[in-house]
Coordinates of N, CA and C in Angstrom, one line a residue:
A780 N 54.4 101.9 94.4 CA 53.0 101.2 94.4 C 53.8 101.1 96.0
L781 N 52.3 100.0 97.5 CA 52.2 100.4 98.8 C 53.3 99.1 99.2
G782 N 54.5 100.4 99.4 CA 55.1 99.5 100.5 C 56.0 98.8 99.9
G783 N 56.9 99.7 98.5 CA 57.9 99.2 97.7 C 57.3 98.6 97.1
I784 N 57.0 97.3 96.7 CA 56.3 96.4 96.0 C 55.6 96.7 94.4
T785 N 56.7 96.7 93.7 CA 56.5 96.7 92.4 C 55.2 95.2 91.6
S786 N 56.0 94.1 92.1 CA 54.8 93.1 90.8 C 54.8 91.9 92.3
C787 N 54.0 91.1 91.9 CA 53.8 89.6 93.0 C 53.4 88.6 91.6
I788 N 53.3 88.0 92.3 CA 53.0 86.6 91.6 C 52.1 85.4 92.1
N789 N 50.5 85.4 91.4 CA 49.4 85.3 92.3 C 48.9 83.8 91.2
F790 N 48.0 83.0 92.1 CA 47.6 81.8 91.6 C 45.9 81.8 90.8
A791 N 46.1 81.3 90.0 CA 45.6 80.6 88.9 C 44.3 79.7 89.0
W792 N 43.7 79.1 90.4 CA 43.5 78.1 91.2 C 41.9 77.8 89.3
E793 N 42.7 76.7 89.8 CA 41.7 75.3 89.0 C 40.4 75.2 89.6
A794 N 39.2 75.4 89.8 CA 38.3 75.4 90.4 C 37.9 73.8 90.7
W795 N 37.1 74.2 91.9 CA 36.9 72.9 92.8 C 36.0 73.0 93.4
T796 N 35.2 71.9 93.9 CA 34.2 71.6 95.1 C 34.9 70.9 95.9
G797 N 34.1 71.5 97.6 CA 34.4 70.4 98.7 C 35.2 71.3 99.3
D798 N 34.6 70.9 100.5 CA 34.9 71.7 101.8 C 35.2 73.5 101.7
L799 N 36.6 73.2 101.8 CA 36.8 74.6 101.4 C 37.1 75.4 100.0
S800 N 36.3 74.6 99.2 CA 36.0 76.1 98.1 C 35.2 76.5 98.3
I801 N 35.5 78.2 97.5 CA 34.5 78.9 97.3 C 33.7 78.7 96.6
W802 N 34.0 77.3 95.6 CA 33.3 77.8 94.2 C 31.7 76.6 94.3
D803 N 30.6 76.9 93.6 CA 30.0 76.9 93.0 C 30.6 74.3 92.6
E804 N 31.1 75.2 91.4 CA 30.5 74.0 90.1 C 32.6 73.7 89.5
E805 N 32.6 73.2 89.1 CA 34.4 72.5 88.6 C 34.5 74.0 87.2
G806 N 36.0 74.3 87.3 CA 36.6 74.6 86.2 C 37.7 74.7 85.2
T807 N 38.1 75.0 84.7 CA 39.0 74.6 84.0 C 39.8 75.4 84.0
L808 N 41.7 74.6 85.0 CA 42.5 75.8 84.4 C 42.9 76.9 83.5
L809 N 42.7 76.5 83.1 CA 42.1 77.4 81.6 C 41.8 79.3 81.8
E810 N 40.3 79.0 82.3 CA 39.3 79.3 82.9 C 40.2 80.7 83.1
A811 N 40.1 79.5 85.0 CA 41.6 80.6 85.9 C 42.0 81.3 85.9
V812 N 43.4 81.0 84.6 CA 43.9 81.5 84.2 C 42.7 82.8 83.2
H813 N 41.8 82.7 82.4 CA 41.8 84.1 82.2 C 40.9 85.3 83.5
R814 N 39.7 84.1 84.4 CA 39.7 85.0 84.9 C 40.3 85.8 86.4
Q815 N 41.6 85.6 86.3 CA 42.6 86.4 87.1 C 42.7 87.0 86.4
K816 N 43.7 87.1 84.8 CA 43.7 88.0 84.3 C 43.0 88.7 84.4
E817 N 41.3 89.0 84.1 CA 40.9 89.6 84.1 C 40.5 90.5 85.4
K818 N 40.5 90.0 86.7 CA 41.0 90.3 87.6 C 42.0 91.6 87.7
G819 N 43.1 91.7 87.5 CA 44.3 92.5 87.3 C 44.5 93.4 86.0
Q820 N 43.5 93.3 85.2 CA 42.9 94.1 84.0 C 43.6 96.0 85.1
E821 N 42.6 95.7 86.9 CA 43.3 97.4 87.1 C 44.1 97.1 88.1
S822 N 44.9 96.0 88.2 CA 46.3 96.5 88.6 C 47.2 97.5 89.0
L823 N 47.9 97.7 90.0 CA 48.6 99.3 89.3 C 50.1 98.5 90.5
I824 N 50.0 97.5 90.4 CA 52.0 96.8 89.6 C 51.6 95.2 89.1
D825 N 52.4 95.3 88.5 CA 52.4 94.0 87.6 C 53.0 92.1 88.5
F826 N 51.9 92.0 87.4 CA 52.0 90.7 87.9 C 51.7 89.5 87.5
S827 N 51.8 88.2 87.8 CA 51.6 87.0 86.6 C 51.7 85.9 87.7
L828 N 51.3 85.0 87.6 CA 50.4 83.2 87.9 C 51.3 81.9 87.5
H829 N 50.3 82.2 88.9 CA 51.3 80.6 88.6 C 50.1 79.9 88.5
G830 N 49.8 78.3 87.6 CA 48.7 77.5 87.9 C 48.4 77.5 88.4
A831 N 47.6 76.7 89.8 CA 47.4 75.9 90.3 C 46.4 74.4 90.3
I832 N 47.1 73.8 89.8 CA 46.0 71.9 89.3 C 46.0 71.5 91.2
T833 N 44.1 71.3 90.4 CA 43.8 71.0 92.4 C 42.6 69.4 92.3
R834 N 43.2 69.2 90.6 CA 41.6 67.7 90.1 C 42.4 67.2 89.7
E835 N 42.0 65.8 89.8 CA 42.5 65.2 89.2 C 42.1 64.4 87.8
D836 N 41.9 65.7 87.1 CA 41.4 65.7 85.4 C 42.1 65.6 84.5
P837 N 42.2 64.3 83.5 CA 43.4 64.9 82.3 C 43.2 65.8 81.2
T838 N 42.1 66.0 80.9 CA 41.4 67.0 80.8 C 42.5 68.7 80.1
V839 N 43.8 68.5 81.7 CA 44.8 70.2 81.5 C 45.3 69.1 81.2
F840 N 45.8 68.0 80.5 CA 47.3 68.4 79.6 C 46.6 68.7 78.5
D841 N 45.1 68.6 77.8 CA 44.8 69.2 76.4 C 44.8 70.5 76.4
E842 N 44.7 71.6 77.4 CA 44.5 73.2 78.3 C 46.5 73.5 77.8
L843 N 47.5 73.2 78.6 CA 48.2 73.8 79.3 C 49.1 74.8 77.7
E844 N 49.3 73.9 77.0 CA 49.6 74.3 75.8 C 49.1 76.2 75.9
D845 N 47.5 75.9 75.6 CA 47.1 77.5 75.8 C 47.2 78.3 77.5
V846 N 47.3 77.7 78.4 CA 48.1 78.3 79.4 C 49.1 78.8 79.5
I847 N 50.7 78.2 79.3 CA 51.5 78.8 78.8 C 51.7 80.5 77.7
D848 N 51.1 79.6 76.9 CA 50.2 80.6 75.8 C 49.9 82.3 76.6
E849 N 49.4 81.9 77.7 CA 48.4 83.0 78.5 C 49.8 83.8 79.8
G850 N 51.1 83.4 79.6 CA 52.5 83.3 80.0 C 52.3 83.1 81.5
V851 N 51.5 81.9 81.5 CA 52.1 80.6 83.1 C 52.8 79.8 82.7
T852 N 54.6 80.0 83.3 CA 55.2 79.0 83.2 C 55.5 78.5 84.7
S853 N 54.9 78.1 85.1 CA 53.8 76.9 86.6 C 52.9 77.1 86.6
V854 N 53.2 75.9 87.8 CA 52.1 75.4 88.2 C 52.8 74.2 89.3
K855 N 51.1 74.8 90.1 CA 52.1 73.9 91.6 C 50.7 73.2 92.0
M856 N 51.4 71.8 92.3 CA 50.2 70.6 93.5 C 50.4 71.1 94.7
F857 N 49.6 70.2 94.7 CA 49.5 69.9 96.7 C 49.1 68.7 97.2
T858 N 50.0 67.9 97.6 CA 50.2 67.1 98.1 C 48.9 66.4 99.5
A859 N 48.5 67.5 99.9 CA 47.6 68.1 101.2 C 46.6 68.4 100.9
Y860 N 45.7 68.6 101.6 CA 43.8 69.3 101.9 C 43.4 68.0 100.3
E861 N 42.0 69.1 100.8 CA 41.4 67.9 99.6 C 41.7 68.0 98.4
I862 N 41.5 68.9 98.2 CA 43.0 69.3 96.9 C 44.7 68.0 96.7
G863 N 44.5 67.7 97.2 CA 46.2 66.8 97.3 C 45.7 66.1 96.3
L864 N 47.6 65.9 95.1 CA 47.1 65.4 94.0 C 47.8 63.6 94.5
S865 N 47.0 62.5 93.9 CA 48.3 61.3 94.1 C 49.1 61.2 93.5
N866 N 50.4 60.6 94.0 CA 51.5 60.4 93.2 C 51.6 59.9 91.7
G867 N 50.9 59.2 91.3 CA 50.2 58.7 89.6 C 49.8 59.7 88.9
F868 N 48.9 60.6 89.3 CA 48.9 62.4 88.6 C 49.4 63.2 89.2
M869 N 50.7 63.5 89.5 CA 51.7 64.1 89.7 C 52.8 63.6 88.6
D870 N 53.0 62.3 88.8 CA 54.0 61.9 88.0 C 53.4 62.2 86.2
H871 N 52.4 62.2 85.9 CA 52.0 62.3 84.6 C 52.0 64.3 84.1
V872 N 51.5 65.0 85.6 CA 51.7 66.0 86.1 C 53.2 66.9 85.3
F873 N 54.7 66.0 86.1 CA 55.3 66.2 85.6 C 56.2 66.2 84.6
E874 N 55.5 64.8 83.6 CA 56.0 64.4 82.6 C 55.7 65.8 80.8
H875 N 54.2 66.7 82.1 CA 54.2 67.7 80.7 C 55.0 68.3 81.1
V876 N 55.4 68.6 82.8 CA 56.3 69.9 82.6 C 57.3 69.9 81.8
A877 N 57.3 69.0 82.5 CA 59.0 68.9 81.3 C 59.2 68.5 79.8
D878 N 58.6 67.9 78.7 CA 57.7 68.4 77.8 C 58.2 71.0 77.2
Q879 N 57.0 70.7 78.2 CA 56.7 72.4 77.8 C 57.8 73.2 78.9
E880 N 59.0 72.5 79.8 CA 60.5 73.1 80.0 C 59.3 74.7 80.8
I881 N 58.3 74.1 82.0 CA 58.2 74.4 83.1 C 58.0 74.5 84.0
V882 N 58.1 75.3 85.1 CA 58.0 75.1 86.7 C 57.5 74.2 86.7
A883 N 57.9 73.0 87.9 CA 56.1 73.0 89.2 C 56.5 73.0 90.6
V884 N 55.7 73.7 90.7 CA 55.6 74.1 91.8 C 54.7 72.9 93.7
L885 N 55.3 72.6 93.9 CA 54.9 72.2 95.5 C 54.8 72.2 96.6
H886 N 53.2 71.9 96.7 CA 53.6 72.2 98.0 C 53.6 70.8 99.2
T887 N 54.6 70.0 99.7 CA 54.1 68.8 99.7 C 54.3 68.9 102.2
E888 N 53.0 68.0 102.3 CA 53.3 67.4 104.1 C 52.1 66.3 102.9
D889 N 52.4 64.8 103.8 CA 51.6 64.2 103.5 C 50.3 64.1 104.4
A890 N 49.5 63.8 103.3 CA 48.1 64.1 103.2 C 48.2 62.9 104.3
S891 N 47.7 61.7 104.5 CA 47.4 60.1 105.2 C 47.8 61.1 106.5
V892 N 49.5 61.0 106.8 CA 50.0 61.6 108.4 C 50.3 61.7 108.7
C893 N 49.0 63.4 108.7 CA 49.2 64.4 108.7 C 46.7 64.7 109.2
N894 N 46.4 63.6 108.7 CA 45.3 63.6 108.6 C 45.0 62.6 110.5
R895 N 45.8 61.9 109.8 CA 45.8 61.2 110.6 C 45.8 61.2 112.1
L896 N 47.3 62.0 112.8 CA 47.6 62.5 114.2 C 46.4 63.8 114.0
E897 N 45.9 65.1 113.6 CA 44.7 65.8 113.7 C 43.1 65.4 114.3
A898 N 43.7 64.3 113.6 CA 42.2 62.8 114.1 C 42.6 62.6 116.1
R899 N 44.4 61.8 115.9 CA 43.9 61.6 117.2 C 44.2 63.1 117.8
L900 N 44.8 64.2 118.2 CA 44.9 65.4 118.8 C 43.5 65.7 119.4
K901 N 42.9 65.2 118.3 CA 41.4 66.8 118.7 C 40.9 64.7 119.3
A902 N 40.5 64.1 118.9 CA 40.0 63.0 120.0 C 40.7 62.8 121.3
E903 N 42.1 62.9 121.3 CA 42.7 63.7 123.0 C 41.6 64.7 123.6
G904 N 41.5 65.8 123.5 CA 41.9 67.1 123.4 C 42.1 68.3 123.4
K905 N 42.6 67.8 122.3 CA 44.6 68.5 122.8 C 44.3 70.0 121.9
S906 N 43.6 70.8 122.3 CA 42.7 72.2 121.8 C 43.5 73.4 122.0
H907 N 44.9 73.1 122.7 CA 45.7 74.9 122.3 C 46.6 74.5 121.3
P908 N 46.9 75.3 120.9 CA 47.4 75.8 119.1 C 48.6 75.4 119.6
R909 N 49.4 75.1 120.8 CA 50.9 74.7 121.1 C 50.6 72.8 120.5
H910 N 49.8 72.3 120.7 CA 49.2 70.9 119.8 C 49.7 71.3 118.5
Y911 N 49.6 71.7 117.7 CA 49.2 72.1 116.5 C 51.0 71.5 115.6
P912 N 51.7 72.2 115.3 CA 52.4 71.7 115.1 C 53.0 69.6 114.7
Q913 N 52.3 68.9 115.9 CA 52.7 67.7 115.7 C 51.6 67.3 114.8
S914 N 50.2 67.7 114.1 CA 49.5 67.5 113.7 C 49.8 67.7 112.0
R915 N 51.2 68.4 111.4 CA 52.1 68.0 110.6 C 53.7 68.9 111.0
P916 N 53.8 67.5 111.6 CA 55.5 67.5 111.1 C 56.6 67.7 110.4
D917 N 57.0 67.8 111.2 CA 58.4 67.4 109.5 C 59.0 66.4 108.9
Y918 N 59.2 65.4 109.2 CA 58.7 64.2 108.2 C 57.4 63.5 107.7
A919 N 56.0 64.6 107.6 CA 55.7 65.0 106.5 C 55.4 65.2 105.5
E920 N 56.0 65.6 106.3 CA 57.0 66.9 104.9 C 57.8 66.7 104.1
A921 N 58.9 66.3 104.8 CA 59.7 65.3 104.3 C 59.9 64.6 103.4
M922 N 58.6 63.5 103.8 CA 58.7 62.3 103.2 C 57.4 62.3 101.3
A923 N 57.0 63.2 101.7 CA 55.7 63.6 100.8 C 56.8 64.4 99.4
A924 N 57.4 65.2 100.1 CA 58.5 66.1 99.2 C 59.8 65.2 98.6
E925 N 60.2 63.7 99.1 CA 61.0 62.8 98.7 C 60.4 62.2 97.5
S926 N 59.8 62.5 97.6 CA 58.4 61.1 96.4 C 58.4 62.3 95.3
A927 N 58.3 63.8 95.9 CA 58.0 64.7 94.7 C 59.1 64.9 93.6
V928 N 60.3 65.3 94.7 CA 61.4 64.9 94.2 C 61.9 63.6 93.0
R929 N 61.6 62.7 93.9 CA 61.9 61.4 93.5 C 61.8 61.5 91.2
M930 N 59.8 61.9 91.9 CA 59.3 61.9 90.1 C 59.7 63.1 89.6
A931 N 60.0 63.8 89.8 CA 60.1 64.9 88.8 C 61.3 64.4 88.7
Q932 N 62.5 64.7 88.6 CA 64.6 63.9 88.9 C 63.7 63.4 87.9
E933 N 62.9 61.8 87.6 CA 62.6 60.8 87.4 C 62.1 61.3 85.6
Q934 N 61.4 62.4 85.5 CA 60.7 62.3 84.7 C 61.1 64.1 84.0
G935 N 62.5 64.3 84.4 CA 63.4 65.7 84.0 C 62.7 67.4 83.7
A936 N 61.7 66.9 85.3 CA 60.5 68.2 85.4 C 62.1 69.6 85.9
K937 N 61.3 70.3 86.2 CA 62.0 71.7 87.5 C 61.2 71.5 87.7
Y938 N 61.9 71.4 89.7 CA 61.0 71.7 90.0 C 61.6 72.7 91.7
Y939 N 60.0 73.1 92.5 CA 60.8 75.0 93.7 C 60.0 74.0 94.5
G940 N 60.2 73.3 95.4 CA 59.7 73.8 96.1 C 59.4 74.4 97.7
I941 N 58.4 74.8 97.9 CA 58.2 76.3 98.5 C 57.6 76.1 99.7
H942 N 57.9 77.1 101.0 CA 57.7 76.9 102.1 C 58.6 75.3 102.4
T943 N 59.5 75.8 102.1 CA 60.6 74.4 103.4 C 60.0 75.4 104.6
T944 N 60.3 73.9 106.0 CA 59.9 74.7 107.4 C 60.6 73.9 108.3
S945 N 61.3 72.5 107.4 CA 61.9 71.9 108.7 C 64.1 71.2 108.1
E946 N 64.8 71.4 108.7 CA 65.6 70.8 108.3 C 65.3 69.2 107.5
K947 N 65.0 68.5 107.7 CA 63.9 66.8 107.5 C 64.1 67.6 105.6
A948 N 63.1 68.2 105.3 CA 62.6 67.8 103.8 C 63.9 69.5 103.4
A949 N 64.7 70.6 103.6 CA 65.7 71.1 103.0 C 66.8 70.3 102.8
D950 N 66.8 69.1 104.3 CA 67.9 67.9 102.9 C 67.3 67.5 102.0
V951 N 66.4 66.9 101.7 CA 65.8 65.9 100.7 C 66.4 67.6 99.5
L952 N 66.5 68.8 98.9 CA 66.3 69.2 98.3 C 67.5 69.6 98.3
G953 N 68.6 69.1 99.2 CA 69.5 69.8 98.7 C 70.7 67.7 98.6
R954 N 70.3 66.9 98.7 CA 69.9 65.8 98.6 C 70.3 65.9 97.1
Y955 N 69.2 65.4 96.2 CA 69.3 65.9 95.2 C 69.4 67.5 94.3
Q956 N 69.7 68.3 94.6 CA 70.9 68.9 93.9 C 72.4 68.2 93.5
D957 N 72.2 68.4 93.9 CA 74.2 67.2 94.5 C 74.3 66.4 93.1
D958 N 73.3 65.0 93.4 CA 73.1 64.6 91.4 C 73.1 65.1 90.6
G959 N 72.0 66.9 90.4 CA 72.2 67.6 88.8 C 71.2 67.6 88.7
S960 N 70.2 67.3 89.5 CA 68.8 67.6 89.0 C 68.6 68.6 89.0
R961 N 66.7 68.9 88.4 CA 66.4 70.7 88.3 C 65.8 70.3 89.2
V962 N 66.3 70.8 90.2 CA 65.4 71.2 91.8 C 66.1 72.5 92.5
R963 N 65.2 73.4 92.7 CA 65.5 74.6 93.6 C 64.9 74.5 95.0
G964 N 64.7 75.0 95.9 CA 64.0 75.1 97.1 C 64.1 76.8 97.7
E965 N 62.6 77.2 98.1 CA 62.4 78.9 99.6 C 61.8 78.4 100.7
T966 N 62.1 78.9 101.6 CA 61.8 79.4 102.6 C 60.5 80.3 102.9
C967 N 60.3 80.3 103.8 CA 60.3 81.9 104.2 C 60.4 82.9 105.5
T968 N 59.6 83.9 105.4 CA 59.9 84.7 106.4 C 59.6 83.9 108.1
Q969 N 59.3 84.1 107.8 CA 57.6 84.0 108.9 C 58.7 83.0 110.0
Y970 N 58.9 81.4 109.5 CA 60.2 80.3 109.4 C 61.1 80.6 109.4
T971 N 61.9 81.8 108.9 CA 62.8 81.9 109.5 C 63.3 83.5 111.2
T972 N 62.7 83.8 110.7 CA 61.8 84.5 112.1 C 61.7 83.9 113.5
L973 N 60.5 82.7 113.5 CA 59.5 82.6 115.1 C 59.8 80.8 114.7
D974 N 59.6 80.5 115.7 CA 59.8 78.6 116.2 C 58.2 78.6 116.7
E975 N 58.2 77.8 117.4 CA 57.1 77.1 117.4 C 56.9 77.8 119.1
S976 N 57.7 78.2 120.4 CA 56.7 78.2 120.7 C 56.0 80.0 120.6
A977 N 56.1 80.2 119.3 CA 55.1 81.4 118.7 C 53.9 81.0 119.4
Y978 N 52.8 79.9 119.6 CA 52.2 79.1 119.3 C 51.7 80.2 121.3
E979 N 52.5 79.4 121.7 CA 52.9 79.4 123.6 C 51.9 81.4 123.5
E980 N 52.9 82.1 122.4 CA 52.7 82.9 123.1 C 51.3 84.5 122.5
Q981 N 50.8 83.6 121.0 CA 49.9 83.6 119.7 C 48.7 82.9 119.8
D982 N 48.6 82.0 121.2 CA 48.0 81.3 120.5 C 47.8 80.6 118.8
S983 N 46.6 81.0 118.7 CA 46.3 80.3 117.1 C 46.9 81.6 115.4
L984 N 46.5 82.5 116.2 CA 47.4 83.6 115.6 C 48.7 83.5 114.8
P985 N 49.6 82.2 115.0 CA 50.4 81.8 113.5 C 50.2 80.8 113.1
I986 N 49.2 80.2 113.1 CA 48.5 79.1 112.4 C 49.1 79.1 111.3
M987 N 49.3 78.4 110.8 CA 49.9 78.0 109.1 C 49.8 76.8 108.2
A988 N 50.8 76.5 107.0 CA 50.7 75.1 106.5 C 52.2 75.4 106.3
P989 N 53.2 74.1 105.8 CA 53.8 74.0 107.4 C 53.5 74.7 107.9
P990 N 53.1 73.9 109.5 CA 53.8 74.6 111.2 C 54.9 75.1 110.8
L991 N 55.6 76.7 112.5 CA 56.4 76.5 112.8 C 57.1 75.6 113.4
R992 N 58.7 75.4 113.5 CA 58.7 73.8 113.6 C 60.3 75.0 114.7
T993 N 60.9 73.9 115.2 CA 61.4 74.1 116.3 C 63.3 75.3 115.6
P994 N 64.0 75.6 117.3 CA 65.0 76.2 117.0 C 66.2 75.4 115.6
A995 N 65.6 74.2 116.4 CA 67.4 73.4 115.7 C 66.6 73.7 113.6
D996 N 65.5 73.7 113.5 CA 65.5 73.4 112.4 C 65.1 74.6 112.3
Q997 N 65.4 76.0 112.7 CA 65.6 77.2 111.7 C 66.4 77.5 111.6
D998 N 67.7 76.4 112.6 CA 68.7 76.9 112.5 C 69.9 76.5 111.2
A999 N 69.1 75.0 110.6 CA 69.0 73.9 109.5 C 68.9 75.2 108.1
L1000 N 67.6 75.8 108.9 CA 67.2 76.6 106.8 C 68.2 77.8 106.9
F1001 N 69.2 77.4 108.4 CA 70.2 79.6 107.7 C 71.7 78.2 107.1
E1002 N 71.9 77.8 107.3 CA 72.6 76.7 107.0 C 72.5 76.5 105.3
H1003 N 70.9 76.2 105.5 CA 71.2 75.5 103.6 C 70.7 76.5 102.5
L1004 N 70.7 77.8 103.2 CA 70.4 78.3 102.4 C 71.6 79.3 102.2
H1005 N 72.4 79.1 103.7 CA 74.1 79.7 102.6 C 74.7 78.4 101.9
N1006 N 74.4 77.0 101.4 CA 74.5 75.9 101.3 C 74.1 75.9 99.4
G1007 N 73.0 76.7 100.0 CA 72.7 77.1 97.8 C 70.9 75.8 98.3
A1008 N 71.8 74.3 99.3 CA 69.5 74.0 99.2 C 68.8 74.6 99.1
L1009 N 68.5 76.2 99.8 CA 67.6 76.4 99.4 C 68.0 77.6 98.8
S1010 N 67.5 78.9 98.0 CA 67.9 79.7 97.5 C 67.0 81.2 97.2
V1011 N 66.0 81.4 97.8 CA 65.1 82.3 98.0 C 64.4 82.0 99.6
V1012 N 64.2 83.4 100.0 CA 63.4 83.8 101.3 C 62.3 83.6 100.2
S1013 N 60.9 84.2 100.7 CA 59.8 84.4 100.3 C 58.9 85.0 102.2
T1014 N 57.6 85.5 100.9 CA 56.7 86.3 101.9 C 55.5 84.6 101.8
D1015 N 55.3 83.9 101.1 CA 54.2 83.4 100.7 C 52.5 83.5 101.3
H1016 N 52.5 84.8 100.6 CA 52.1 85.8 101.3 C 50.7 85.1 100.8
N1017 N 49.2 84.8 102.6 CA 48.2 83.9 101.9 C 48.1 85.5 103.2
A1018 N 46.3 86.4 103.0 CA 46.3 87.8 103.7 C 45.9 86.9 105.0
F1019 N 45.3 86.9 105.9 CA 43.8 86.3 107.1 C 43.7 87.7 107.7
T1020 N 42.7 88.2 108.3 CA 42.9 89.2 109.1 C 42.9 88.4 110.6
R1021 N 42.4 88.9 111.5 CA 42.9 88.5 112.7 C 41.3 87.8 113.6
A1022 N 40.8 88.4 113.1 CA 39.3 88.2 113.2 C 38.9 86.3 113.3
D1023 N 39.8 86.6 111.7 CA 40.0 84.8 111.2 C 40.8 84.3 111.8
K1024 N 42.0 84.6 112.5 CA 42.2 83.6 113.4 C 42.4 83.7 114.5
T1025 N 42.1 84.1 115.3 CA 41.2 84.0 116.7 C 39.6 83.4 117.2
V1026 N 40.0 82.5 116.5 CA 38.5 82.0 116.4 C 39.2 80.8 117.2
E1027 N 38.1 79.9 118.2 CA 38.7 79.1 119.4 C 38.1 77.9 118.8
N1028 N 37.3 77.5 117.2 CA 37.7 75.9 117.0 C 38.7 75.8 115.8
W1029 N 40.2 76.2 116.5 CA 41.2 76.4 115.4 C 41.0 75.7 114.2
W1030 N 41.5 74.6 114.7 CA 41.3 73.0 114.6 C 40.7 72.9 112.7
D1031 N 39.3 73.4 113.1 CA 38.3 73.6 111.7 C 38.5 75.0 110.6

C-alpha cells in the first residue's frame, strides 16, 4: 500500500444536522457503520471502524450490540463543537461501554469555555492565527478530560484519551492510571514536532483542535510518553488541502 500503510481505523459518524454537518437528515450509528463498510468494499488495505456518537439519542443503546456485532469495538464522543455531549449522556454511554467491554474514545475540550474565549477574541479583532491557541486553552482540555475520565472510572469503562496536547491534560490521564483505572492516552506527531510558534510561521495552516501548545507542553508530552501516561503516538489523520486551510476568515 502507498507509503507502507497497511491498515487504518476510520470513523462511522452518526449522521446529524447542523452547521458542521454534511447530512440533510439524522441517522443512526448502525446505519453509519453499514455506510462505511459499504464504502470500504473496494479498500486495498485492512480497515476497522470507530463508532462516533454525535447526538443525545438514547436509541443508540438499543443498537449497540448490533454495532459491536459488525466488528466495532470502540465509540468516540466529543465534549466540544455542536456534536459535544453533555456529561449526563456521556455517563450513560460509559455505562454501556463498560457493560459491553468496548473502549470509549474521547475528544476533550470544554465547549462553553472555548466558545466564550473564541467570541471574545473575535470581538477584539484578533484575526491572526497566533491568537488561536488562546481560544482553546490547555485548562479547557484538562477540565473536560477530568470530568470524562472520572465518569469512565465510576462506570468501570475503558477510556482512551485521544490527541492529548498539554501537560495539564496528560497529568489527568496519568493521575487516574495510578489508581488502577482502565485509562490510556495518546498524543500525535504534530504535537511532538511543532509548537505554537508555527502559527507565526505558517499562519492558518497548522490550525487544528486542540491547538499546538508551548515548548514546555511538548517536553511534558515526551515525559509522559516515557512514564507511560501516554502510550501511543498517532497521526489522527484528518486531511485538508492547502487551499482549505489558507482562507482569510479562518475562524469560521
